[in-house]
Amino acid sequence: MNKLAAVVVPLVLIAGASTAHAQSISSGWTTYRAQQQGQQVQPVSTTSSDGTSQTVAAAAYARPSAQPVQRQRVEQPRGGFFVGAQAGAGWVIEDIDQRVLSFNAGYRWQAGDFTQVGIEVAASRLEDTEWRGYEIPSLNFVSVGANARFNFGPDSAWFGIVRSGYWYAESDDWFGEGGNIDGGYAGLGIGVDINRHFNLQLMYTAYLYSNPYYSYYDGDRVNRADVLTLGGEVRF
């Protein structure tokens, strides 16, 4: 009997201590989890089997009020004056690169929620270069025409741009003789607004003109000069 008591009594004491410890952990853990999950913790009084009163934490789950998710709306630029500068490469003669520098300015009116149309003037220069020992002359030209941009939606900073109009150039030919040419141009590009007053643009423009291909006896033929530029635009 003494041996049985010596074994049972320590087990009962250990079991009781474990139960009390478990209740303590349970109460603290419930309180902690309730605080982490935004629950309201309220003390609840309970009565154990031996008639003693104990206080434990009971959590009443309180769902946080749902807040509507609002998307960040991109502030769209409005109509107004603009000035720009571009640099890149041009090809008057196929496969012969010439550096190009251009400046333009104009005004666009708001024509819809995502559309602006306007007018522009530009001054550009193709630098001279060499090809197989021959000097390819420089070309200075000016243009005037229409300019329009189309945003890709209310929450997009990207836009498309088109331009077209008339251009006029003065240049020396391969024999050092001055000459004038003119024609029409058309361009297509894509851009991104950095903020309401500044954007970057990648633009391709084709300049069409008519002149004798080899000599004046051959008659006029339609030719094209291609220009690819990357530039920035400031709006006011």
PDB file of C-alpha atoms in Angstrom:
ATOM      1  CA  MET A   1       0.000   0.000   0.000  1.00  0.00           C
ATOM      2  CA  ASN A   2       2.827   2.332   0.841  1.00  0.00           C
ATOM      3  CA  LYS A   3       4.441   1.562  -2.501  1.00  0.00           C
ATOM      4  CA  LEU A   4       1.142   2.209  -4.322  1.00  0.00           C
ATOM      5  CA  ALA A   5       0.698   5.492  -2.486  1.00  0.00           C
ATOM      6  CA  ALA A   6       4.283   6.412  -3.175  1.00  0.00           C
ATOM      7  CA  VAL A   7       3.565   5.992  -6.895  1.00  0.00           C
ATOM      8  CA  VAL A   8      -0.026   7.305  -7.098  1.00  0.00           C
ATOM      9  CA  VAL A   9       0.387  10.442  -4.982  1.00  0.00           C
ATOM     10  CA  PRO A  10       3.263  11.902  -7.010  1.00  0.00           C
ATOM     11  CA  LEU A  11       1.319  11.117 -10.220  1.00  0.00           C
ATOM     12  CA  VAL A  12      -1.769  12.906  -8.869  1.00  0.00           C
ATOM     13  CA  LEU A  13       0.334  15.890  -7.853  1.00  0.00           C
ATOM     14  CA  ILE A  14       2.026  15.980 -11.241  1.00  0.00           C
ATOM     15  CA  ALA A  15      -1.339  15.674 -13.026  1.00  0.00           C
ATOM     16  CA  GLY A  16      -2.781  18.509 -10.949  1.00  0.00           C
ATOM     17  CA  ALA A  17       0.201  20.721 -11.593  1.00  0.00           C
ATOM     18  CA  SER A  18       0.016  19.943 -15.302  1.00  0.00           C
ATOM     19  CA  THR A  19      -3.716  20.810 -15.363  1.00  0.00           C
ATOM     20  CA  ALA A  20      -3.114  24.143 -13.638  1.00  0.00           C
ATOM     21  CA  HIS A  21      -0.207  24.883 -15.934  1.00  0.00           C
ATOM     22  CA  ALA A  22      -2.282  24.006 -18.982  1.00  0.00           C
ATOM     23  CA  GLN A  23      -5.091  26.306 -17.826  1.00  0.00           C
ATOM     24  CA  SER A  24      -2.582  29.124 -17.321  1.00  0.00           C
ATOM     25  CA  ILE A  25      -1.080  28.631 -20.788  1.00  0.00           C
ATOM     26  CA  SER A  26      -4.522  28.327 -22.342  1.00  0.00           C
ATOM     27  CA  SER A  27      -5.696  31.584 -20.806  1.00  0.00           C
ATOM     28  CA  GLY A  28      -2.540  33.471 -21.793  1.00  0.00           C
ATOM     29  CA  TRP A  29      -2.471  31.990 -25.277  1.00  0.00           C
ATOM     30  CA  THR A  30      -6.133  32.875 -25.852  1.00  0.00           C
ATOM     31  CA  THR A  31      -5.477  36.452 -24.764  1.00  0.00           C
ATOM     32  CA  TYR A  32      -2.414  36.731 -27.033  1.00  0.00           C
ATOM     33  CA  ARG A  33      -4.153  35.295 -30.073  1.00  0.00           C
ATOM     34  CA  ALA A  34      -7.163  37.511 -29.503  1.00  0.00           C
ATOM     35  CA  GLN A  35      -4.946  40.591 -29.414  1.00  0.00           C
ATOM     36  CA  GLN A  36      -3.120  39.525 -32.588  1.00  0.00           C
ATOM     37  CA  GLN A  37      -6.372  38.910 -34.478  1.00  0.00           C
ATOM     38  CA  GLY A  38      -8.162  42.040 -33.328  1.00  0.00           C
ATOM     39  CA  GLN A  39     -10.477  40.186 -30.945  1.00  0.00           C
ATOM     40  CA  GLN A  40     -12.022  41.620 -27.835  1.00  0.00           C
ATOM     41  CA  VAL A  41     -10.980  39.651 -24.740  1.00  0.00           C
ATOM     42  CA  GLN A  42     -13.487  39.353 -21.920  1.00  0.00           C
ATOM     43  CA  PRO A  43     -12.963  37.560 -18.620  1.00  0.00           C
ATOM     44  CA  VAL A  44     -15.379  34.675 -17.995  1.00  0.00           C
ATOM     45  CA  SER A  45     -15.899  33.091 -14.591  1.00  0.00           C
ATOM     46  CA  THR A  46     -16.190  29.288 -14.547  1.00  0.00           C
ATOM     47  CA  THR A  47     -16.677  26.733 -11.774  1.00  0.00           C
ATOM     48  CA  SER A  48     -14.525  23.617 -11.706  1.00  0.00           C
ATOM     49  CA  SER A  49     -15.674  20.166 -10.632  1.00  0.00           C
ATOM     50  CA  ASP A  50     -14.360  20.723  -7.110  1.00  0.00           C
ATOM     51  CA  GLY A  51     -16.524  23.829  -6.699  1.00  0.00           C
ATOM     52  CA  THR A  52     -13.759  26.418  -6.971  1.00  0.00           C
ATOM     53  CA  SER A  53     -14.292  29.449  -9.133  1.00  0.00           C
ATOM     54  CA  GLN A  54     -11.761  30.245 -11.856  1.00  0.00           C
ATOM     55  CA  THR A  55     -11.483  33.127 -14.274  1.00  0.00           C
ATOM     56  CA  VAL A  56     -10.422  32.412 -17.836  1.00  0.00           C
ATOM     57  CA  ALA A  57     -10.157  34.618 -20.914  1.00  0.00           C
ATOM     58  CA  ALA A  58     -12.818  34.240 -23.532  1.00  0.00           C
ATOM     59  CA  ALA A  59     -12.369  35.902 -26.908  1.00  0.00           C
ATOM     60  CA  ALA A  60     -15.253  37.338 -28.817  1.00  0.00           C
ATOM     61  CA  TYR A  61     -14.050  37.596 -32.394  1.00  0.00           C
ATOM     62  CA  ALA A  62     -14.583  41.050 -33.761  1.00  0.00           C
ATOM     63  CA  ARG A  63     -14.272  41.237 -37.528  1.00  0.00           C
ATOM     64  CA  PRO A  64     -12.494  44.388 -38.677  1.00  0.00           C
ATOM     65  CA  SER A  65     -14.711  46.622 -40.728  1.00  0.00           C
ATOM     66  CA  ALA A  66     -14.105  46.128 -44.436  1.00  0.00           C
ATOM     67  CA  GLN A  67     -12.478  49.144 -46.064  1.00  0.00           C
ATOM     68  CA  PRO A  68     -12.942  49.706 -49.804  1.00  0.00           C
ATOM     69  CA  VAL A  69      -9.731  49.317 -51.789  1.00  0.00           C
ATOM     70  CA  GLN A  70      -9.008  52.443 -53.793  1.00  0.00           C
ATOM     71  CA  ARG A  71      -6.686  52.324 -56.790  1.00  0.00           C
ATOM     72  CA  GLN A  72      -4.135  55.055 -57.301  1.00  0.00           C
ATOM     73  CA  ARG A  73      -5.411  57.134 -60.199  1.00  0.00           C
ATOM     74  CA  VAL A  74      -2.815  58.550 -62.535  1.00  0.00           C
ATOM     75  CA  GLU A  75      -3.158  62.288 -62.970  1.00  0.00           C
ATOM     76  CA  GLN A  76      -3.669  62.835 -66.672  1.00  0.00           C
ATOM     77  CA  PRO A  77      -1.988  65.816 -68.378  1.00  0.00           C
ATOM     78  CA  ARG A  78      -4.238  68.440 -69.907  1.00  0.00           C
ATOM     79  CA  GLY A  79      -3.910  70.520 -73.040  1.00  0.00           C
ATOM     80  CA  GLY A  80      -1.291  73.254 -73.200  1.00  0.00           C
ATOM     81  CA  PHE A  81       2.037  74.352 -74.644  1.00  0.00           C
ATOM     82  CA  PHE A  82       4.902  71.885 -75.010  1.00  0.00           C
ATOM     83  CA  VAL A  83       8.569  71.907 -76.031  1.00  0.00           C
ATOM     84  CA  GLY A  84      10.736  68.883 -76.768  1.00  0.00           C
ATOM     85  CA  ALA A  85      14.215  67.760 -77.724  1.00  0.00           C
ATOM     86  CA  GLN A  86      15.162  64.512 -79.480  1.00  0.00           C
ATOM     87  CA  ALA A  87      18.326  62.738 -80.591  1.00  0.00           C
ATOM     88  CA  GLY A  88      18.912  59.592 -82.592  1.00  0.00           C
ATOM     89  CA  ALA A  89      19.797  58.345 -86.053  1.00  0.00           C
ATOM     90  CA  GLY A  90      18.619  59.078 -89.577  1.00  0.00           C
ATOM     91  CA  TRP A  91      18.956  57.347 -92.937  1.00  0.00           C
ATOM     92  CA  VAL A  92      18.737  59.458 -96.079  1.00  0.00           C
ATOM     93  CA  ILE A  93      20.678  56.785 -97.942  1.00  0.00           C
ATOM     94  CA  GLU A  94      19.873  53.200 -96.983  1.00  0.00           C
ATOM     95  CA  ASP A  95      22.263  51.617 -94.428  1.00  0.00           C
ATOM     96  CA  ILE A  96      24.229  54.862 -93.965  1.00  0.00           C
ATOM     97  CA  ASP A  97      23.666  56.182 -90.443  1.00  0.00           C
ATOM     98  CA  GLN A  98      23.651  59.892 -89.737  1.00  0.00           C
ATOM     99  CA  ARG A  99      23.234  61.420 -86.310  1.00  0.00           C
ATOM    100  CA  VAL A 100      20.157  63.590 -85.899  1.00  0.00           C
ATOM    101  CA  LEU A 101      19.221  66.291 -83.400  1.00  0.00           C
ATOM    102  CA  SER A 102      15.791  67.890 -83.325  1.00  0.00           C
ATOM    103  CA  PHE A 103      13.766  70.431 -81.356  1.00  0.00           C
ATOM    104  CA  ASN A 104      10.018  70.970 -81.516  1.00  0.00           C
ATOM    105  CA  ALA A 105       7.372  73.125 -79.865  1.00  0.00           C
ATOM    106  CA  GLY A 106       3.636  73.526 -80.148  1.00  0.00           C
ATOM    107  CA  TYR A 107       0.250  73.514 -78.470  1.00  0.00           C
ATOM    108  CA  ARG A 108      -2.273  70.708 -77.937  1.00  0.00           C
ATOM    109  CA  TRP A 109      -5.967  71.064 -77.069  1.00  0.00           C
ATOM    110  CA  GLN A 110      -7.903  68.543 -75.009  1.00  0.00           C
ATOM    111  CA  ALA A 111     -10.173  66.654 -77.442  1.00  0.00           C
ATOM    112  CA  GLY A 112     -11.528  63.970 -75.090  1.00  0.00           C
ATOM    113  CA  ASP A 113     -10.812  62.232 -71.821  1.00  0.00           C
ATOM    114  CA  PHE A 114      -7.633  60.611 -73.167  1.00  0.00           C
ATOM    115  CA  THR A 115      -6.963  62.507 -76.424  1.00  0.00           C
ATOM    116  CA  GLN A 116      -5.135  65.740 -77.243  1.00  0.00           C
ATOM    117  CA  VAL A 117      -4.630  67.260 -80.688  1.00  0.00           C
ATOM    118  CA  GLY A 118      -2.615  70.281 -81.731  1.00  0.00           C
ATOM    119  CA  ILE A 119       0.005  71.877 -83.938  1.00  0.00           C
ATOM    120  CA  GLU A 120       3.808  71.832 -83.866  1.00  0.00           C
ATOM    121  CA  VAL A 121       6.872  73.355 -85.495  1.00  0.00           C
ATOM    122  CA  ALA A 122      10.289  71.693 -85.507  1.00  0.00           C
ATOM    123  CA  ALA A 123      13.884  72.329 -86.536  1.00  0.00           C
ATOM    124  CA  SER A 124      16.237  69.393 -87.138  1.00  0.00           C
ATOM    125  CA  ARG A 125      19.697  68.589 -88.403  1.00  0.00           C
ATOM    126  CA  LEU A 126      21.274  65.456 -89.864  1.00  0.00           C
ATOM    127  CA  GLU A 127      25.021  65.519 -89.280  1.00  0.00           C
ATOM    128  CA  ASP A 128      27.396  64.791 -92.139  1.00  0.00           C
ATOM    129  CA  THR A 129      29.260  61.479 -92.261  1.00  0.00           C
ATOM    130  CA  GLU A 130      31.558  59.455 -94.504  1.00  0.00           C
ATOM    131  CA  TRP A 131      30.851  56.354 -96.559  1.00  0.00           C
ATOM    132  CA  ARG A 132      33.535  54.530 -98.571  1.00  0.00           C
ATOM    133  CA  GLY A 133      35.650  57.651 -98.709  1.00  0.00           C
ATOM    134  CA  TYR A 134      32.765  59.886 -99.770  1.00  0.00           C
ATOM    135  CA  GLU A 135      31.364  62.623 -97.579  1.00  0.00           C
ATOM    136  CA  ILE A 136      27.628  62.434 -97.004  1.00  0.00           C
ATOM    137  CA  PRO A 137      26.522  66.062 -96.553  1.00  0.00           C
ATOM    138  CA  SER A 138      24.584  67.373 -93.587  1.00  0.00           C
ATOM    139  CA  LEU A 139      20.937  68.294 -93.874  1.00  0.00           C
ATOM    140  CA  ASN A 140      19.091  71.096 -92.081  1.00  0.00           C
ATOM    141  CA  PHE A 141      15.329  71.017 -92.238  1.00  0.00           C
ATOM    142  CA  VAL A 142      12.253  72.545 -90.629  1.00  0.00           C
ATOM    143  CA  SER A 143       8.681  71.282 -90.426  1.00  0.00           C
ATOM    144  CA  VAL A 144       5.181  72.349 -89.443  1.00  0.00           C
ATOM    145  CA  GLY A 145       2.220  70.074 -88.918  1.00  0.00           C
ATOM    146  CA  ALA A 146      -0.224  68.353 -86.596  1.00  0.00           C
ATOM    147  CA  ASN A 147       0.578  66.521 -83.388  1.00  0.00           C
ATOM    148  CA  ALA A 148      -1.751  64.255 -81.377  1.00  0.00           C
ATOM    149  CA  ARG A 149      -1.405  61.946 -78.364  1.00  0.00           C
ATOM    150  CA  PHE A 150      -3.708  59.216 -77.046  1.00  0.00           C
ATOM    151  CA  ASN A 151      -3.475  57.890 -73.489  1.00  0.00           C
ATOM    152  CA  PHE A 152      -3.987  54.149 -72.998  1.00  0.00           C
ATOM    153  CA  GLY A 153      -6.565  54.541 -70.209  1.00  0.00           C
ATOM    154  CA  PRO A 154      -7.347  56.516 -67.026  1.00  0.00           C
ATOM    155  CA  ASP A 155      -4.827  54.608 -64.880  1.00  0.00           C
ATOM    156  CA  SER A 156      -2.016  54.340 -67.459  1.00  0.00           C
ATOM    157  CA  ALA A 157       1.003  56.615 -67.808  1.00  0.00           C
ATOM    158  CA  TRP A 158       1.664  55.235 -71.327  1.00  0.00           C
ATOM    159  CA  PHE A 159       0.418  56.919 -74.473  1.00  0.00           C
ATOM    160  CA  GLY A 160       0.719  56.797 -78.243  1.00  0.00           C
ATOM    161  CA  ILE A 161       1.631  59.769 -80.391  1.00  0.00           C
ATOM    162  CA  VAL A 162       1.230  60.563 -84.101  1.00  0.00           C
ATOM    163  CA  ARG A 163       2.446  63.519 -86.131  1.00  0.00           C
ATOM    164  CA  SER A 164       2.294  64.606 -89.750  1.00  0.00           C
ATOM    165  CA  GLY A 165       2.800  67.696 -91.883  1.00  0.00           C
ATOM    166  CA  TYR A 166       5.087  69.513 -94.304  1.00  0.00           C
ATOM    167  CA  TRP A 167       8.901  69.775 -94.197  1.00  0.00           C
ATOM    168  CA  TYR A 168      11.524  71.784 -96.064  1.00  0.00           C
ATOM    169  CA  ALA A 169      15.301  71.227 -96.222  1.00  0.00           C
ATOM    170  CA  GLU A 170      18.412  72.927 -97.527  1.00  0.00           C
ATOM    171  CA  SER A 171      21.502  70.846 -98.215  1.00  0.00           C
ATOM    172  CA  ASP A 172      24.619  70.491-100.285  1.00  0.00           C
ATOM    173  CA  ASP A 173      24.676  67.524-102.641  1.00  0.00           C
ATOM    174  CA  TRP A 174      27.648  65.170-103.183  1.00  0.00           C
ATOM    175  CA  PHE A 175      29.143  67.673-105.618  1.00  0.00           C
ATOM    176  CA  GLY A 176      29.006  70.600-103.160  1.00  0.00           C
ATOM    177  CA  GLU A 177      26.124  72.278-104.919  1.00  0.00           C
ATOM    178  CA  GLY A 178      23.314  73.662-102.790  1.00  0.00           C
ATOM    179  CA  GLY A 179      19.805  72.368-103.238  1.00  0.00           C
ATOM    180  CA  ASN A 180      16.373  72.590-101.680  1.00  0.00           C
ATOM    181  CA  ILE A 181      13.937  69.749-101.189  1.00  0.00           C
ATOM    182  CA  ASP A 182      10.559  69.512 -99.487  1.00  0.00           C
ATOM    183  CA  GLY A 183       7.725  67.080 -98.948  1.00  0.00           C
ATOM    184  CA  GLY A 184       5.509  65.563 -96.308  1.00  0.00           C
ATOM    185  CA  TYR A 185       6.299  63.671 -93.131  1.00  0.00           C
ATOM    186  CA  ALA A 186       4.459  61.202 -90.895  1.00  0.00           C
ATOM    187  CA  GLY A 187       5.503  59.849 -87.524  1.00  0.00           C
ATOM    188  CA  LEU A 188       4.380  57.273 -84.983  1.00  0.00           C
ATOM    189  CA  GLY A 189       5.666  56.739 -81.458  1.00  0.00           C
ATOM    190  CA  ILE A 190       5.086  55.665 -77.882  1.00  0.00           C
ATOM    191  CA  GLY A 191       5.753  57.564 -74.674  1.00  0.00           C
ATOM    192  CA  VAL A 192       5.449  57.450 -70.907  1.00  0.00           C
ATOM    193  CA  ASP A 193       4.574  60.285 -68.541  1.00  0.00           C
ATOM    194  CA  ILE A 194       7.154  60.686 -65.770  1.00  0.00           C
ATOM    195  CA  ASN A 195       4.881  63.263 -64.155  1.00  0.00           C
ATOM    196  CA  ARG A 196       2.233  65.722 -65.285  1.00  0.00           C
ATOM    197  CA  HIS A 197       4.788  68.070 -66.878  1.00  0.00           C
ATOM    198  CA  PHE A 198       7.418  65.738 -68.364  1.00  0.00           C
ATOM    199  CA  ASN A 199       7.484  62.606 -70.524  1.00  0.00           C
ATOM    200  CA  LEU A 200       9.827  60.454 -72.601  1.00  0.00           C
ATOM    201  CA  GLN A 201       9.082  59.490 -76.209  1.00  0.00           C
ATOM    202  CA  LEU A 202      10.434  56.978 -78.725  1.00  0.00           C
ATOM    203  CA  MET A 203       9.493  58.199 -82.196  1.00  0.00           C
ATOM    204  CA  TYR A 204       9.845  56.996 -85.783  1.00  0.00           C
ATOM    205  CA  THR A 205       9.302  59.556 -88.548  1.00  0.00           C
ATOM    206  CA  ALA A 206       9.360  59.104 -92.318  1.00  0.00           C
ATOM    207  CA  TYR A 207      10.161  62.129 -94.495  1.00  0.00           C
ATOM    208  CA  LEU A 208       8.930  61.828 -98.079  1.00  0.00           C
ATOM    209  CA  TYR A 209      10.264  63.943-100.927  1.00  0.00           C
ATOM    210  CA  SER A 210      10.483  63.932-104.702  1.00  0.00           C
ATOM    211  CA  ASN A 211      13.653  64.670-106.678  1.00  0.00           C
ATOM    212  CA  PRO A 212      15.733  63.265-109.541  1.00  0.00           C
ATOM    213  CA  TYR A 213      17.184  59.879-108.559  1.00  0.00           C
ATOM    214  CA  TYR A 214      20.435  60.034-110.539  1.00  0.00           C
ATOM    215  CA  SER A 215      20.179  63.075-112.755  1.00  0.00           C
ATOM    216  CA  TYR A 216      17.648  65.609-113.876  1.00  0.00           C
ATOM    217  CA  TYR A 217      17.157  63.635-117.073  1.00  0.00           C
ATOM    218  CA  ASP A 218      15.697  60.665-115.186  1.00  0.00           C
ATOM    219  CA  GLY A 219      12.687  62.596-113.894  1.00  0.00           C
ATOM    220  CA  ASP A 220      11.502  62.920-110.318  1.00  0.00           C
ATOM    221  CA  ARG A 221      11.077  59.930-108.049  1.00  0.00           C
ATOM    222  CA  VAL A 222       9.599  59.658-104.567  1.00  0.00           C
ATOM    223  CA  ASN A 223      12.217  58.990-101.910  1.00  0.00           C
ATOM    224  CA  ARG A 224      12.066  58.540 -98.146  1.00  0.00           C
ATOM    225  CA  ALA A 225      14.377  59.468 -95.288  1.00  0.00           C
ATOM    226  CA  ASP A 226      13.879  57.588 -92.001  1.00  0.00           C
ATOM    227  CA  VAL A 227      14.534  59.038 -88.555  1.00  0.00           C
ATOM    228  CA  LEU A 228      14.422  57.220 -85.192  1.00  0.00           C
ATOM    229  CA  THR A 229      14.755  59.354 -82.067  1.00  0.00           C
ATOM    230  CA  LEU A 230      14.467  59.199 -78.294  1.00  0.00           C
ATOM    231  CA  GLY A 231      13.581  62.421 -76.545  1.00  0.00           C
ATOM    232  CA  GLY A 232      11.847  64.270 -73.760  1.00  0.00           C
ATOM    233  CA  GLU A 233       8.973  66.716 -73.684  1.00  0.00           C
ATOM    234  CA  VAL A 234       8.112  69.414 -71.170  1.00  0.00           C
ATOM    235  CA  ARG A 235       4.490  70.606 -70.865  1.00  0.00           C
ATOM    236  CA  PHE A 236       3.270  73.839 -69.348  1.00  0.00           C
TER     237      PHE A 236
END
